[in-house]
Amino acid sequence: MFDTKENFKEAFKKELVMQLGKPVSQATDADVYRILGMMIRERIGEDWANTNQRLKAAKAKQVYYFSMEFLIGRQLGNNLLSLGVLELVRDGLQELGFDLDSAEEEESDPGLGNGGLGRLAACFLDSLAAQQLPGHGCGIRYRYGLFEQKIVDGHQVELPDYWLQRGNVWEVCREDKKVEVRFGGEVQMTERDGRLHFELAGYESIWAIPYDIPVIGSGSSHVNTLRLWSARPAKTPIKPNNGSYYNYLNYYRSVESVSEFLYPDDSEFEGKLLRLKQQYFLCSAGLQSILRTFDKLELPIECLPDKAAIHINDTHPTLVIPELMRILMDERSCSWEEAWQITRRAVSYTNHTTLSEALEKWPGVMVKQLLPRIYMIIEEMNKRFCAELLERYPGDQNRISQLAIVYGDQIRMANLAIAGSYSVNGVAALHTEILKKREMKAFYELYPERFNNKTNGISHRRWLMHANPALARLITEAIGSRWIRQPREMIGLIKYAEDRGFQDNLHEIKRGNKLRLAKYVRERLHISIDPDSIFDVQAKRLHAYKRQLLNVLHMMHLYNQLKDNPSADITPRTFLFSAKAAPGYYLAKNIIKLINTVADTVNRDRTVRDKMKVVFLENYSVSLAEKLIPAADVSEQISTAGKEASGTGNMKFMMNGALTVGTLDGANVEMHEMLGDDNMFLFGLRAEQVMEYNQSGEYSPWHIYDVDLRVKEVMDQLIQPGRFCPEGQDFESIYQSVLHHQDEFFVLKDFASYVEAHLRIDLAYRNARDWLKKSALNIAHSGKFSSDHTIKQYATGIWQIEPLILQRRK
Ligand SMILES: *Cc1c(COP(=O)(O)O)cnc(C)c1O
C-alpha cells in the first residue's frame, strides 16, 4: 500500500480527503496522527486476519498472557518502525509540510499500568510478535488510566486520565465476541445422573466486550492481539430489580464501574471489592475466550494445555485457576481430578515481589459473597491440598499453615497460584534465589521443580531504536544491522569502546539528547539546565524502598557543602526526578514535596547556578521516559538491596549509555557481572547484610545520626526552619520514618557509601574519554537485556510454544 515515499504521499493525501474531507493545507498534527493510524490499520488488516487463520490451521499452541496492566505507550512511532516505513513516512510527511514528531505528540499515552509490571507486559507483547510467537495479551480496557500527575506548589495533585477522549484508532471493538460474566447469587446443588451439579441462581450478569489492539511483529507479517475487556450492562437485567427504573440505572452504573479505572496501588495491597471484581472479570472473560478458540479445534478438553499456555503476571489474575476449574467441572462435565490435571498443566505464574505488604490476601467473606462458586472451589482446593500436606509432613503444623491456601479468613493468592500452576518464576537471579531461600522456602522444598528464573528484559525496539534513533544508527554504522534481530550482537561494540571516532559520535548523540531534554525542561518549567553538566536521573514510581530519599539527602548535603565552600571543585550536576506516588501514600507524597522544595532553594540560589540544578518532571509515563532516558549520563538504581525484584528502568538507561550508580539488587547484580566494578558505581549494603540486620535488629539509625555530622545536618534540616523549610513547613513524616521507625530501608546506613560513590562519579566524568568508553561498554552489554531473549526463555522453558513462520513482509 505504501512502500515508497511517493506512493505514501499519494495515499496520505487521498486518505485525508476521504476520511476528513480536508486538503493537505488544512490538516492539523492531530489529523496527521489519525490518518496515519488509519493507514496503518488498513495496511496490517489482512496480515492480522492471516495470522489468526494460520494459527488456527496449524493448531499452534498459544500463550495467553494475563495481566491487570499493559503499559503499552504510544503506538504510532513503534508501529511505523515495526512496518519498516518510519523513515519514508517521516520524509514524505516533511515534504508535505508536516513533522512526524509533532504528530506523535498528538497520541495520548495509554496509562493502563502503574509502572514496571505493566511495562514488562508491553515489552513482552512486542517481543512475542517480533519473533513470530503466537502470544495473546489479556487485559482490561480501563476508561481512566493511572491518574495524571500535576505538581502544584511542590505537591502532587492527581487528575483523571481520560485517555480515550479523542477515541483510539488502534482498537477494534469485537462486539460479536462478547461473553457473559456473573457476580453474586447463590450456588444451587442438584443431584443428577449420580453426580452433583452446581448452578448459580440470582446472580448479576454483565457483558464483557473485547477491544482488540494489533501487536505488529517487527519485520514480518505476524500480527498478534492484545485483547482488552470492557464491562457493559446486560440490556435486560436477569434479576428484575424490583421493577424500578432507578434501580436499573444504579445497576447500570455499578456495572460500568468494573472497567472504569485502574487502581493506582503500587507495591501495596489494598483489598477493595471493586478490584476483586475487576480481577474476576478479566479472568472469566479471558478464559471463556480461550475456550471458544480451543473449541474450534475440535479436540478433547484434556488437550487444552497442549494448545493454550495461560500465564499470570503476578497474582492479580490468579482467579484463572478456580475459574478454569469451575468451567471444566460445571460446564464441561470434568471430574475434580480431571479439571485439576488440566488446570495444573495449563497455568504458569510470575512472582514480582518479596515485599510482604504487596502480597495479595483476600478476605474469604468478600470472595464468598461476590463469587460464591469460586469460593467453594478454593475451599475445596485448600482442603485437598492440606490433606496432601498432612500426609507428607505429619505433625508439622507450622509448615502446613505456612503453605495453606486459606489461612484464618484470608485467601493467599500467591499460595493459590503456586499450588495451581506448573511453573513459578522470579524476575532476576537474585530475586529467584530470595524466593527459594526465604520468602517461598516451604513451597520450594515441596515443589523444587516448579521454580525457575526469567530475568526481565526490555524491548530494544522501543527503548533504543524508537527512543534513541541516532544511537541506533551509530550502532548499525559500527557493527552492521544484525543486532536488530539478534540484540546480543551488540556485544560487538566492545571493539569500538576505545575508538575515538566512535566515542566522538557517541558524545555528540548524548549531547543532542541532552539539549532536547533541556529545551523540554525550559519550556515546561522555565528552568535552564546546562547540557554539559552531568544529567543524573532517577525516574520510577515513588516508594520508600526505591529510596528517592537517599538521593535527596545527598543533594541536600551537596548543597550544604557548596554553601560552606562556594568555590568547591565539583563537576556541575543536574539532578532530574520523575515519579508518581500512590494517592494515599502520604510519605511518598511528602518526599515529592521535599524534592520540589530542595529544587526551589537550589535553583533560585545564583551562587550555585553553574554547579547544581534540581528538576522534577511531572507525570512520569512511557512517553516521558522515552525523552528522559536517552539524555541521562547517570542512572540511579538505589533500592535497598533485596527489595527490588528486578527493575527494568536500570536496563533502559544502560542501553542508552548511562552509567549506573546502584546497589547490588535485582538485575543490577547481573549488570555488574557483565560490567565489573569499572563500569558501574556500586555502593551500599548487600542483600544478605540487610537480612542479617533485619534478623538481629542491631541497626540503629540514631547511631549514624550521632556520629556522622553530614547526616545530622540534613536530617535536622527536615524539621527545622532554614534552607529547606522556607515557609516553615516541615518534613516531619520523613524524619519520623527514618529516625523513629528504625529506618526500615537503611537510608542512613547507606548514606556514607552513597556519597562516596557520587564522588567517584564526579571524578570519572572529568575524564571524558574514559567515561565514553564506559558508556560504550554499557551499551555493548545491554543486548542481553533485550526482552527478545527473555521471551525466548519463557517460550522454550515454560510455555512450550514455537514461532509461526510466515513470509517476511514485502
Ligand atoms: C520502565 C518503566 C518503569 C519501571 O521502572 P523501574 O526503574 O524498573 O521501577 C516505570 N514506569 C515507566 C513509565 C517505565 O517506562
Short mmCIF file of C-alpha atoms in Angstrom, two decimals, residues 146-464:
data_model
loop_
_atom_site.label_atom_id
_atom_site.label_comp_id
_atom_site.label_asym_id
_atom_site.label_seq_id
_atom_site.Cartn_x
_atom_site.Cartn_y
_atom_site.Cartn_z
CA LEU A 146 -3.37 5.84 36.03
CA PHE A 147 -4.00 9.41 37.20
CA GLU A 148 -2.30 12.34 35.53
CA GLN A 149 0.11 13.97 37.94
CA LYS A 150 0.42 17.74 38.27
CA ILE A 151 2.78 19.48 40.63
CA VAL A 152 1.12 22.43 42.36
CA ASP A 153 3.23 24.38 44.87
CA GLY A 154 5.53 21.39 45.04
CA HIS A 155 2.76 18.96 45.91
CA GLN A 156 1.43 16.12 43.80
CA VAL A 157 -2.12 16.66 42.57
CA GLU A 158 -3.96 13.85 40.79
CA LEU A 159 -6.21 14.41 37.79
CA PRO A 160 -8.23 11.79 35.95
CA ASP A 161 -6.52 10.40 32.86
CA TYR A 162 -9.30 10.11 30.28
CA TRP A 163 -7.07 8.71 27.58
CA LEU A 164 -9.98 7.74 25.30
CA GLN A 165 -11.28 11.28 24.98
CA ARG A 166 -10.38 11.53 21.34
CA GLY A 167 -11.08 7.90 20.50
CA ASN A 168 -8.49 5.21 19.91
CA VAL A 169 -7.51 4.49 16.31
CA TRP A 170 -5.69 1.29 17.23
CA GLU A 171 -8.58 -0.66 18.73
CA VAL A 172 -11.31 -2.69 17.09
CA CYS A 173 -14.42 -3.43 19.12
CA ARG A 174 -15.37 -7.09 18.68
CA GLU A 175 -18.97 -6.90 19.77
CA ASP A 176 -19.56 -10.36 18.22
CA LYS A 177 -17.12 -11.91 20.69
CA LYS A 178 -18.66 -10.62 23.88
CA VAL A 179 -19.08 -13.01 26.81
CA GLU A 180 -21.15 -13.02 29.99
CA VAL A 181 -19.59 -12.71 33.47
CA ARG A 182 -21.62 -13.45 36.60
CA PHE A 183 -21.34 -12.00 40.09
CA GLY A 184 -23.07 -12.74 43.36
CA GLY A 185 -26.10 -15.02 43.62
CA GLU A 186 -26.33 -18.40 45.28
CA VAL A 187 -24.99 -21.80 44.38
CA GLN A 188 -27.69 -24.38 43.91
CA MET A 189 -26.74 -28.02 44.11
CA THR A 190 -28.75 -30.75 42.47
CA GLU A 191 -28.06 -34.43 42.02
CA ARG A 192 -28.43 -35.83 38.53
CA ASP A 193 -27.02 -38.97 36.91
CA GLY A 194 -25.27 -39.88 40.10
CA ARG A 195 -23.26 -36.69 40.45
CA LEU A 196 -23.63 -33.26 41.97
CA HIS A 197 -24.37 -30.33 39.70
CA PHE A 198 -23.66 -26.76 40.69
CA GLU A 199 -25.58 -23.86 39.30
CA LEU A 200 -25.64 -20.20 40.11
CA ALA A 201 -29.00 -18.52 40.66
CA GLY A 202 -29.99 -14.93 41.34
CA TYR A 203 -26.67 -13.56 40.11
CA GLU A 204 -25.86 -10.25 38.48
CA SER A 205 -24.93 -10.64 34.86
CA ILE A 206 -22.69 -8.32 32.90
CA TRP A 207 -21.24 -8.35 29.41
CA ALA A 208 -17.52 -8.33 28.76
CA ILE A 209 -16.86 -6.70 25.39
CA PRO A 210 -13.45 -7.27 23.81
CA TYR A 211 -11.48 -4.46 22.16
CA ASP A 212 -8.60 -5.79 20.10
CA ILE A 213 -5.36 -3.92 19.50
CA PRO A 214 -2.92 -5.30 16.91
CA VAL A 215 0.62 -6.06 18.05
CA ILE A 216 2.68 -5.79 14.89
CA GLY A 217 5.68 -8.08 14.51
CA SER A 218 8.74 -6.13 13.56
CA GLY A 219 9.92 -7.05 10.07
CA SER A 220 7.43 -9.86 9.42
CA SER A 221 3.76 -10.13 8.63
CA HIS A 222 3.00 -11.63 12.03
CA VAL A 223 0.36 -9.67 13.96
CA ASN A 224 -0.66 -10.72 17.47
CA THR A 225 -3.57 -9.39 19.50
CA LEU A 226 -3.86 -7.52 22.75
CA ARG A 227 -7.44 -8.06 23.84
CA LEU A 228 -8.75 -5.58 26.41
CA TRP A 229 -12.14 -6.21 28.00
CA SER A 230 -14.71 -3.55 28.74
CA ALA A 231 -17.73 -4.06 31.02
CA ARG A 232 -21.21 -3.34 29.73
CA PRO A 233 -24.58 -3.87 31.39
CA ALA A 234 -26.88 -6.54 30.02
CA LYS A 235 -29.80 -4.90 28.24
CA THR A 236 -32.40 -6.84 30.19
CA PRO A 237 -31.12 -7.49 33.66
CA ILE A 238 -31.58 -11.09 34.57
CA LYS A 239 -32.57 -10.05 38.04
CA PRO A 240 -35.75 -7.96 37.77
CA ASN A 241 -34.50 -5.34 40.29
CA ASN A 242 -37.94 -4.85 41.81
CA GLY A 243 -39.03 -3.41 38.51
CA SER A 244 -37.71 0.04 39.39
CA TYR A 245 -36.13 2.08 36.63
CA TYR A 246 -33.88 3.84 39.14
CA ASN A 247 -32.63 0.55 40.46
CA TYR A 248 -31.90 -0.40 36.91
CA LEU A 249 -29.87 2.77 36.39
CA ASN A 250 -27.93 2.01 39.55
CA TYR A 251 -27.19 -1.43 38.25
CA TYR A 252 -26.05 0.19 35.02
CA ARG A 253 -23.64 2.47 36.84
CA SER A 254 -22.25 -0.28 39.02
CA VAL A 255 -21.54 -2.49 36.01
CA GLU A 256 -19.71 0.19 34.11
CA SER A 257 -17.53 0.83 37.13
CA VAL A 258 -15.92 -2.59 36.65
CA SER A 259 -13.70 -1.33 33.82
CA GLU A 260 -13.81 2.31 34.88
CA PHE A 261 -10.34 2.88 36.33
CA LEU A 262 -7.01 1.31 37.13
CA TYR A 263 -6.18 1.11 40.82
CA PRO A 264 -3.13 3.28 41.43
CA ASP A 265 -1.60 0.97 44.02
CA ASP A 266 2.00 0.03 43.67
CA SER A 267 3.79 -2.37 45.99
CA GLU A 268 0.95 -2.10 48.47
CA PHE A 269 -2.02 -4.41 48.61
CA GLU A 270 -5.46 -2.89 49.07
CA GLY A 271 -8.38 -5.28 49.45
CA LYS A 272 -11.02 -3.31 47.57
CA LEU A 273 -14.17 -5.08 46.43
CA LEU A 274 -14.16 -3.37 43.04
CA ARG A 275 -10.61 -4.51 42.44
CA LEU A 276 -11.62 -8.12 43.15
CA LYS A 277 -14.47 -7.67 40.71
CA GLN A 278 -12.05 -6.43 38.07
CA GLN A 279 -9.77 -9.40 38.60
CA TYR A 280 -12.54 -11.92 38.22
CA PHE A 281 -13.96 -10.03 35.24
CA LEU A 282 -10.61 -10.34 33.45
CA CYS A 283 -10.10 -13.99 34.37
CA SER A 284 -13.58 -15.15 33.46
CA ALA A 285 -13.81 -13.22 30.18
CA GLY A 286 -10.28 -14.21 29.13
CA LEU A 287 -10.85 -17.91 29.84
CA GLN A 288 -14.16 -18.00 28.01
CA SER A 289 -12.45 -16.50 25.01
CA ILE A 290 -9.63 -19.09 25.19
CA LEU A 291 -12.13 -21.93 25.35
CA ARG A 292 -14.05 -20.55 22.41
CA THR A 293 -10.86 -20.57 20.31
CA PHE A 294 -9.94 -24.02 21.59
CA ASP A 295 -13.37 -25.46 20.76
CA LYS A 296 -12.87 -24.60 17.09
CA LEU A 297 -10.01 -27.09 17.02
CA GLU A 298 -12.46 -29.89 17.91
CA LEU A 299 -10.10 -31.61 20.31
CA PRO A 300 -10.91 -33.34 23.59
CA ILE A 301 -10.82 -30.98 26.55
CA GLU A 302 -7.79 -32.65 28.12
CA CYS A 303 -5.74 -31.29 25.18
CA LEU A 304 -6.33 -27.72 26.36
CA PRO A 305 -2.87 -27.43 27.97
CA ASP A 306 -1.30 -28.55 24.67
CA LYS A 307 -2.89 -25.62 22.86
CA ALA A 308 -3.04 -22.86 25.44
CA ALA A 309 -0.41 -21.73 27.92
CA ILE A 310 -2.12 -19.48 30.45
CA HIS A 311 0.35 -17.16 32.12
CA ILE A 312 -0.42 -14.89 35.05
CA ASN A 313 1.59 -11.72 35.56
CA ASP A 314 1.85 -11.56 39.35
CA THR A 315 -1.05 -12.87 41.45
CA HIS A 316 -3.62 -10.34 40.21
CA PRO A 317 -5.12 -12.82 37.70
CA THR A 318 -4.83 -15.88 40.00
CA LEU A 319 -8.58 -16.40 39.83
CA VAL A 320 -7.98 -18.05 36.43
CA ILE A 321 -7.18 -21.16 38.46
CA PRO A 322 -10.51 -21.63 40.27
CA GLU A 323 -12.40 -20.15 37.31
CA LEU A 324 -10.92 -22.71 34.94
CA MET A 325 -11.77 -25.42 37.46
CA ARG A 326 -15.34 -24.12 37.55
CA ILE A 327 -15.75 -24.05 33.80
CA LEU A 328 -14.26 -27.53 33.39
CA MET A 329 -16.40 -29.10 36.11
CA ASP A 330 -19.67 -27.20 35.88
CA GLU A 331 -19.81 -26.61 32.13
CA ARG A 332 -17.64 -29.37 30.66
CA SER A 333 -18.54 -32.24 32.97
CA CYS A 334 -15.00 -32.92 34.10
CA SER A 335 -14.42 -34.59 37.45
CA TRP A 336 -12.43 -32.70 40.08
CA GLU A 337 -9.34 -34.77 39.29
CA GLU A 338 -9.60 -34.21 35.54
CA ALA A 339 -10.16 -30.50 35.98
CA TRP A 340 -7.25 -30.25 38.38
CA GLN A 341 -4.92 -32.09 35.99
CA ILE A 342 -5.83 -29.78 33.12
CA THR A 343 -5.57 -26.60 35.16
CA ARG A 344 -2.24 -27.53 36.71
CA ARG A 345 -0.81 -28.27 33.27
CA ALA A 346 -2.10 -25.01 31.76
CA VAL A 347 -1.22 -22.27 34.22
CA SER A 348 2.16 -20.67 34.98
CA TYR A 349 2.89 -17.75 37.29
CA THR A 350 5.42 -14.93 37.62
CA ASN A 351 6.17 -13.55 41.05
CA HIS A 352 7.15 -9.87 41.13
CA THR A 353 7.88 -9.02 44.71
CA THR A 354 9.31 -10.01 48.04
CA LEU A 355 7.64 -7.12 49.86
CA SER A 356 5.18 -8.80 52.20
CA GLU A 357 2.88 -5.77 52.24
CA ALA A 358 2.37 -6.29 48.49
CA LEU A 359 1.22 -9.91 48.71
CA GLU A 360 -2.44 -10.30 47.88
CA LYS A 361 -4.71 -11.73 50.55
CA TRP A 362 -8.43 -11.52 50.00
CA PRO A 363 -10.88 -11.85 52.89
CA GLY A 364 -12.83 -15.09 52.46
CA VAL A 365 -16.15 -13.39 53.20
CA MET A 366 -15.63 -10.95 50.39
CA VAL A 367 -14.86 -13.69 47.88
CA LYS A 368 -17.74 -15.78 49.16
CA GLN A 369 -20.23 -13.00 48.66
CA LEU A 370 -19.02 -11.83 45.28
CA LEU A 371 -18.07 -15.22 43.80
CA PRO A 372 -19.84 -17.96 45.76
CA ARG A 373 -18.97 -20.83 43.43
CA ILE A 374 -15.34 -19.73 43.11
CA TYR A 375 -15.15 -19.59 46.90
CA MET A 376 -16.39 -23.17 47.18
CA ILE A 377 -13.75 -24.32 44.74
CA ILE A 378 -10.97 -22.51 46.57
CA GLU A 379 -12.09 -24.06 49.85
CA GLU A 380 -12.10 -27.49 48.29
CA MET A 381 -8.66 -26.95 46.77
CA ASN A 382 -7.39 -25.90 50.16
CA LYS A 383 -8.94 -28.90 51.85
CA ARG A 384 -7.37 -31.35 49.41
CA PHE A 385 -4.05 -29.54 49.44
CA CYS A 386 -3.85 -29.55 53.24
CA ALA A 387 -4.75 -33.23 53.32
CA GLU A 388 -1.84 -33.97 51.00
CA LEU A 389 0.46 -31.86 53.12
CA LEU A 390 -0.59 -33.67 56.25
CA GLU A 391 0.41 -36.94 54.65
CA ARG A 392 3.72 -35.57 53.57
CA TYR A 393 4.55 -33.61 56.72
CA PRO A 394 2.73 -35.42 59.52
CA GLY A 395 2.64 -33.32 62.65
CA ASP A 396 4.37 -30.33 61.08
CA GLN A 397 1.50 -27.91 61.70
CA ASN A 398 3.77 -24.91 61.37
CA ARG A 399 4.83 -25.81 57.86
CA ILE A 400 1.32 -26.74 56.80
CA SER A 401 -0.09 -23.45 57.96
CA GLN A 402 2.63 -21.60 56.05
CA LEU A 403 1.66 -23.43 52.87
CA ALA A 404 -2.12 -23.42 53.24
CA ILE A 405 -4.09 -21.50 50.62
CA VAL A 406 -6.71 -20.36 53.11
CA TYR A 407 -5.43 -19.17 56.45
CA GLY A 408 -7.71 -17.69 59.05
CA ASP A 409 -10.23 -15.91 56.92
CA GLN A 410 -7.69 -14.93 54.27
CA ILE A 411 -7.15 -16.39 50.84
CA ARG A 412 -3.48 -16.14 50.00
CA MET A 413 -3.25 -15.59 46.27
CA ALA A 414 0.45 -16.46 45.94
CA ASN A 415 -0.15 -19.82 47.62
CA LEU A 416 -3.11 -20.44 45.35
CA ALA A 417 -1.01 -19.51 42.31
CA ILE A 418 1.84 -21.87 43.22
CA ALA A 419 -0.38 -24.78 44.19
CA GLY A 420 -2.43 -24.45 40.99
CA SER A 421 0.33 -23.99 38.42
CA TYR A 422 3.25 -25.88 36.92
CA SER A 423 5.81 -23.07 36.90
CA VAL A 424 6.72 -20.22 39.24
CA ASN A 425 9.35 -17.79 38.13
CA GLY A 426 11.15 -14.89 39.72
CA VAL A 427 12.29 -11.97 37.57
CA ALA A 428 16.03 -11.75 38.28
CA ALA A 429 18.60 -14.25 39.54
CA LEU A 430 18.84 -12.66 42.98
CA HIS A 431 15.07 -12.37 43.30
CA THR A 432 14.55 -16.03 42.42
CA GLU A 433 17.18 -17.06 44.97
CA ILE A 434 15.45 -14.98 47.65
CA LEU A 435 12.13 -16.63 46.79
CA LYS A 436 13.67 -20.08 47.06
CA LYS A 437 15.69 -19.48 50.19
CA ARG A 438 13.37 -17.25 52.15
CA GLU A 439 10.04 -15.93 51.00
CA MET A 440 8.77 -19.17 49.47
CA LYS A 441 11.15 -21.63 51.06
CA ALA A 442 8.44 -24.01 52.16
CA PHE A 443 6.95 -24.12 48.67
CA TYR A 444 10.37 -24.55 47.11
CA GLU A 445 11.03 -27.54 49.34
CA LEU A 446 7.69 -29.01 48.37
CA TYR A 447 7.92 -28.34 44.60
CA PRO A 448 11.54 -27.56 43.71
CA GLU A 449 10.96 -28.39 40.02
CA ARG A 450 8.37 -25.63 39.66
CA PHE A 451 10.75 -22.79 40.49
CA ASN A 452 12.80 -21.07 37.83
CA ASN A 453 14.26 -17.69 36.94
CA LYS A 454 13.46 -15.49 33.98
CA THR A 455 15.34 -12.22 34.25
CA ASN A 456 13.23 -9.34 32.96
CA GLY A 457 14.02 -7.58 29.73
CA ILE A 458 13.07 -4.53 27.70
CA SER A 459 12.20 -4.06 24.07
CA HIS A 460 15.29 -2.70 22.30
CA ARG A 461 12.95 -1.55 19.54
CA ARG A 462 11.09 0.86 21.78
CA TRP A 463 13.86 1.78 24.21
CA LEU A 464 16.69 2.12 21.74
#
